[in-house]
PDB file of C-alpha atoms in Angstrom:
ATOM      1  CA  GLN A   1     105.958 194.221  88.904  1.00 90.00           C
ATOM      2  CA  VAL A   2     108.237 191.329  89.769  1.00 94.00           C
ATOM      3  CA  GLN A   3     107.150 187.858  88.652  1.00 97.00           C
ATOM      4  CA  LEU A   4     108.495 184.502  89.841  1.00 98.00           C
ATOM      5  CA  GLN A   5     108.129 181.165  88.051  1.00 98.00           C
ATOM      6  CA  GLU A   6     109.039 177.773  89.494  1.00 98.00           C
ATOM      7  CA  SER A   7     110.227 174.953  87.248  1.00 98.00           C
ATOM      8  CA  GLY A   8     111.393 171.395  87.785  1.00 96.00           C
ATOM      9  CA  PRO A   9     110.254 167.764  87.873  1.00 96.00           C
ATOM     10  CA  GLY A  10     106.850 167.024  89.348  1.00 95.00           C
ATOM     11  CA  LEU A  11     107.786 163.498  90.427  1.00 98.00           C
ATOM     12  CA  VAL A  12     110.861 162.477  92.385  1.00 98.00           C
ATOM     13  CA  LYS A  13     111.740 159.024  93.679  1.00 98.00           C
ATOM     14  CA  PRO A  14     112.483 158.450  97.374  1.00 98.00           C
ATOM     15  CA  SER A  15     116.143 158.966  98.343  1.00 97.00           C
ATOM     16  CA  GLN A  16     116.778 161.127  95.265  1.00 98.00           C
ATOM     17  CA  THR A  17     117.401 164.885  95.156  1.00 98.00           C
ATOM     18  CA  LEU A  18     114.609 167.336  94.402  1.00 98.00           C
ATOM     19  CA  SER A  19     115.821 170.202  92.211  1.00 98.00           C
ATOM     20  CA  LEU A  20     113.757 173.300  91.433  1.00 98.00           C
ATOM     21  CA  THR A  21     114.589 176.616  89.766  1.00 98.00           C
ATOM     22  CA  CYS A  22     112.886 179.977  90.176  1.00 98.00           C
ATOM     23  CA  THR A  23     113.136 182.417  87.277  1.00 98.00           C
ATOM     24  CA  VAL A  24     112.636 186.056  88.237  1.00 97.00           C
ATOM     25  CA  SER A  25     111.456 188.761  85.869  1.00 96.00           C
ATOM     26  CA  GLY A  26     110.763 192.414  86.511  1.00 93.00           C
ATOM     27  CA  GLY A  27     113.337 192.485  89.296  1.00 91.00           C
ATOM     28  CA  SER A  28     116.845 191.299  90.149  1.00 93.00           C
ATOM     29  CA  VAL A  29     117.945 188.583  92.568  1.00 93.00           C
ATOM     30  CA  THR A  30     120.770 190.955  93.551  1.00 93.00           C
ATOM     31  CA  SER A  31     118.402 193.787  94.519  1.00 89.00           C
ATOM     32  CA  VAL A  32     119.379 195.239  97.884  1.00 86.00           C
ATOM     33  CA  TYR A  33     116.937 194.829 100.809  1.00 84.00           C
ATOM     34  CA  TYR A  34     115.259 191.725  99.372  1.00 94.00           C
ATOM     35  CA  TYR A  35     115.452 188.089 100.353  1.00 96.00           C
ATOM     36  CA  TRP A  36     114.421 185.275  98.046  1.00 97.00           C
ATOM     37  CA  TYR A  37     112.768 182.192  99.480  1.00 97.00           C
ATOM     38  CA  TRP A  38     111.742 178.642  98.931  1.00 98.00           C
ATOM     39  CA  ILE A  39     108.628 177.639 100.831  1.00 98.00           C
ATOM     40  CA  ARG A  40     106.298 174.672 100.603  1.00 98.00           C
ATOM     41  CA  GLN A  41     102.818 173.607 101.578  1.00 97.00           C
ATOM     42  CA  PRO A  42     102.215 169.887 102.180  1.00 97.00           C
ATOM     43  CA  PRO A  43      98.689 168.563 101.600  1.00 95.00           C
ATOM     44  CA  GLY A  44      96.318 169.809 104.289  1.00 95.00           C
ATOM     45  CA  GLN A  45      99.048 171.737 106.099  1.00 95.00           C
ATOM     46  CA  GLY A  46     100.272 175.313 106.393  1.00 94.00           C
ATOM     47  CA  LEU A  47     103.230 177.067 104.813  1.00 96.00           C
ATOM     48  CA  GLU A  48     106.710 175.855 105.701  1.00 96.00           C
ATOM     49  CA  TRP A  49     109.768 177.997 105.119  1.00 97.00           C
ATOM     50  CA  ILE A  50     112.639 175.993 103.597  1.00 98.00           C
ATOM     51  CA  GLY A  51     115.335 178.607 103.176  1.00 97.00           C
ATOM     52  CA  SER A  52     116.373 182.073 102.019  1.00 97.00           C
ATOM     53  CA  ILE A  53     119.067 183.643  99.897  1.00 97.00           C
ATOM     54  CA  ALA A  54     119.955 187.274 100.379  1.00 95.00           C
ATOM     55  CA  ALA A  55     120.980 189.856  97.787  1.00 91.00           C
ATOM     56  CA  THR A  56     124.558 189.282  98.974  1.00 91.00           C
ATOM     57  CA  GLY A  57     124.286 185.557  98.280  1.00 93.00           C
ATOM     58  CA  SER A  58     124.196 184.566 101.950  1.00 95.00           C
ATOM     59  CA  THR A  59     121.889 181.645 102.678  1.00 97.00           C
ATOM     60  CA  TYR A  60     119.699 180.714 105.635  1.00 97.00           C
ATOM     61  CA  TYR A  61     117.951 177.405 106.161  1.00 98.00           C
ATOM     62  CA  SER A  62     115.185 175.967 108.294  1.00 97.00           C
ATOM     63  CA  PRO A  63     116.853 174.002 111.109  1.00 97.00           C
ATOM     64  CA  SER A  64     114.625 171.010 110.412  1.00 96.00           C
ATOM     65  CA  LEU A  65     115.713 170.836 106.752  1.00 97.00           C
ATOM     66  CA  LYS A  66     119.203 172.352 106.883  1.00 97.00           C
ATOM     67  CA  SER A  67     121.116 169.084 106.580  1.00 97.00           C
ATOM     68  CA  ARG A  68     119.354 168.285 103.279  1.00 98.00           C
ATOM     69  CA  THR A  69     118.959 171.757 101.717  1.00 98.00           C
ATOM     70  CA  SER A  70     121.036 173.886  99.393  1.00 98.00           C
ATOM     71  CA  ILE A  71     119.945 177.170  97.813  1.00 98.00           C
ATOM     72  CA  SER A  72     122.035 178.820  95.121  1.00 97.00           C
ATOM     73  CA  ARG A  73     121.615 181.480  92.470  1.00 96.00           C
ATOM     74  CA  ASP A  74     122.577 182.235  88.883  1.00 96.00           C
ATOM     75  CA  THR A  75     122.802 186.010  88.592  1.00 95.00           C
ATOM     76  CA  SER A  76     123.447 185.936  84.840  1.00 96.00           C
ATOM     77  CA  ASN A  77     120.050 184.300  84.288  1.00 96.00           C
ATOM     78  CA  ASN A  78     118.328 185.986  87.255  1.00 97.00           C
ATOM     79  CA  GLN A  79     117.430 182.651  88.825  1.00 97.00           C
ATOM     80  CA  PHE A  80     117.771 180.918  92.156  1.00 98.00           C
ATOM     81  CA  SER A  81     117.522 177.220  92.826  1.00 98.00           C
ATOM     82  CA  LEU A  82     116.654 174.667  95.489  1.00 98.00           C
ATOM     83  CA  GLN A  83     118.166 171.268  96.030  1.00 98.00           C
ATOM     84  CA  LEU A  84     116.618 169.005  98.673  1.00 98.00           C
ATOM     85  CA  SER A  85     118.400 165.698  99.067  1.00 98.00           C
ATOM     86  CA  SER A  86     117.313 162.295 100.353  1.00 98.00           C
ATOM     87  CA  VAL A  87     113.642 163.026  99.835  1.00 98.00           C
ATOM     88  CA  THR A  88     110.847 160.925 101.331  1.00 98.00           C
ATOM     89  CA  PRO A  89     107.076 160.937 100.713  1.00 97.00           C
ATOM     90  CA  GLU A  90     106.832 163.482 103.558  1.00 97.00           C
ATOM     91  CA  ASP A  91     108.483 166.006 101.201  1.00 98.00           C
ATOM     92  CA  THR A  92     105.461 165.856  98.889  1.00 98.00           C
ATOM     93  CA  ALA A  93     104.098 169.405  98.681  1.00 98.00           C
ATOM     94  CA  VAL A  94     103.421 172.407  96.510  1.00 98.00           C
ATOM     95  CA  TYR A  95     106.712 174.273  96.326  1.00 98.00           C
ATOM     96  CA  TYR A  96     106.803 178.040  95.910  1.00 98.00           C
ATOM     97  CA  CYS A  97     109.509 180.606  95.349  1.00 98.00           C
ATOM     98  CA  ALA A  98     108.886 184.010  96.861  1.00 97.00           C
ATOM     99  CA  ARG A  99     110.374 187.391  97.736  1.00 96.00           C
ATOM    100  CA  GLY A 100     110.257 189.375 100.937  1.00 95.00           C
ATOM    101  CA  HIS A 101     112.127 191.582 103.373  1.00 94.00           C
ATOM    102  CA  LYS A 102     113.005 189.250 106.258  1.00 93.00           C
ATOM    103  CA  GLU A 103     115.953 186.918 106.666  1.00 94.00           C
ATOM    104  CA  VAL A 104     113.572 184.328 108.147  1.00 93.00           C
ATOM    105  CA  PRO A 105     109.964 184.878 107.125  1.00 93.00           C
ATOM    106  CA  GLY A 106     106.864 183.800 108.993  1.00 87.00           C
ATOM    107  CA  THR A 107     104.277 181.203 108.076  1.00 88.00           C
ATOM    108  CA  THR A 108     101.605 183.303 106.407  1.00 92.00           C
ATOM    109  CA  TRP A 109     101.373 184.844 102.976  1.00 93.00           C
ATOM    110  CA  ASP A 110     101.516 188.290 104.650  1.00 93.00           C
ATOM    111  CA  ASP A 111     105.245 187.707 105.131  1.00 93.00           C
ATOM    112  CA  TYR A 112     105.870 187.697 101.383  1.00 94.00           C
ATOM    113  CA  ASP A 113     105.351 190.479  98.869  1.00 93.00           C
ATOM    114  CA  ASN A 114     105.548 188.339  95.735  1.00 95.00           C
ATOM    115  CA  TRP A 115     105.425 184.614  95.016  1.00 97.00           C
ATOM    116  CA  GLY A 116     105.100 182.239  92.096  1.00 97.00           C
ATOM    117  CA  HIS A 117     102.147 180.047  91.193  1.00 97.00           C
ATOM    118  CA  GLY A 118     103.746 177.040  92.855  1.00 98.00           C
ATOM    119  CA  THR A 119     104.675 173.636  91.498  1.00 98.00           C
ATOM    120  CA  GLN A 120     103.434 170.281  92.768  1.00 98.00           C
ATOM    121  CA  VAL A 121     106.217 167.871  93.682  1.00 98.00           C
ATOM    122  CA  THR A 122     105.300 164.309  94.545  1.00 98.00           C
ATOM    123  CA  VAL A 123     107.798 161.904  96.075  1.00 98.00           C
ATOM    124  CA  SER A 124     106.870 158.376  95.104  1.00 97.00           C
ATOM    125  CA  SER A 125     108.429 155.280  93.656  1.00 95.00           C
TER     126      SER A 125
END
């Protein structure tokens, strides 16, 4: 059974870059047919897809966040990472890493077959 664990700072100042890492166990980030995602859920709102990285290393980003987002991976440590630049308080959310089968997933948990516990990130000075 694959397990995903998010890690990173819980507090980020406005205008800085949010950096999170997802460590994967029980599976490989280079496994064929899988996509690996970053998603978030702001307070009182639904899921928002941020971006995906494929087994090939190709990346796909939400159009609304594309200019500020970078997703990369470290195959030697079986991890993938998120960088979101120029953050504002509107980026405050619980951030999750997840796995699924679609290049661009939907907005419900049914679109993911595994996900981490999530990590709260607050943007505040």
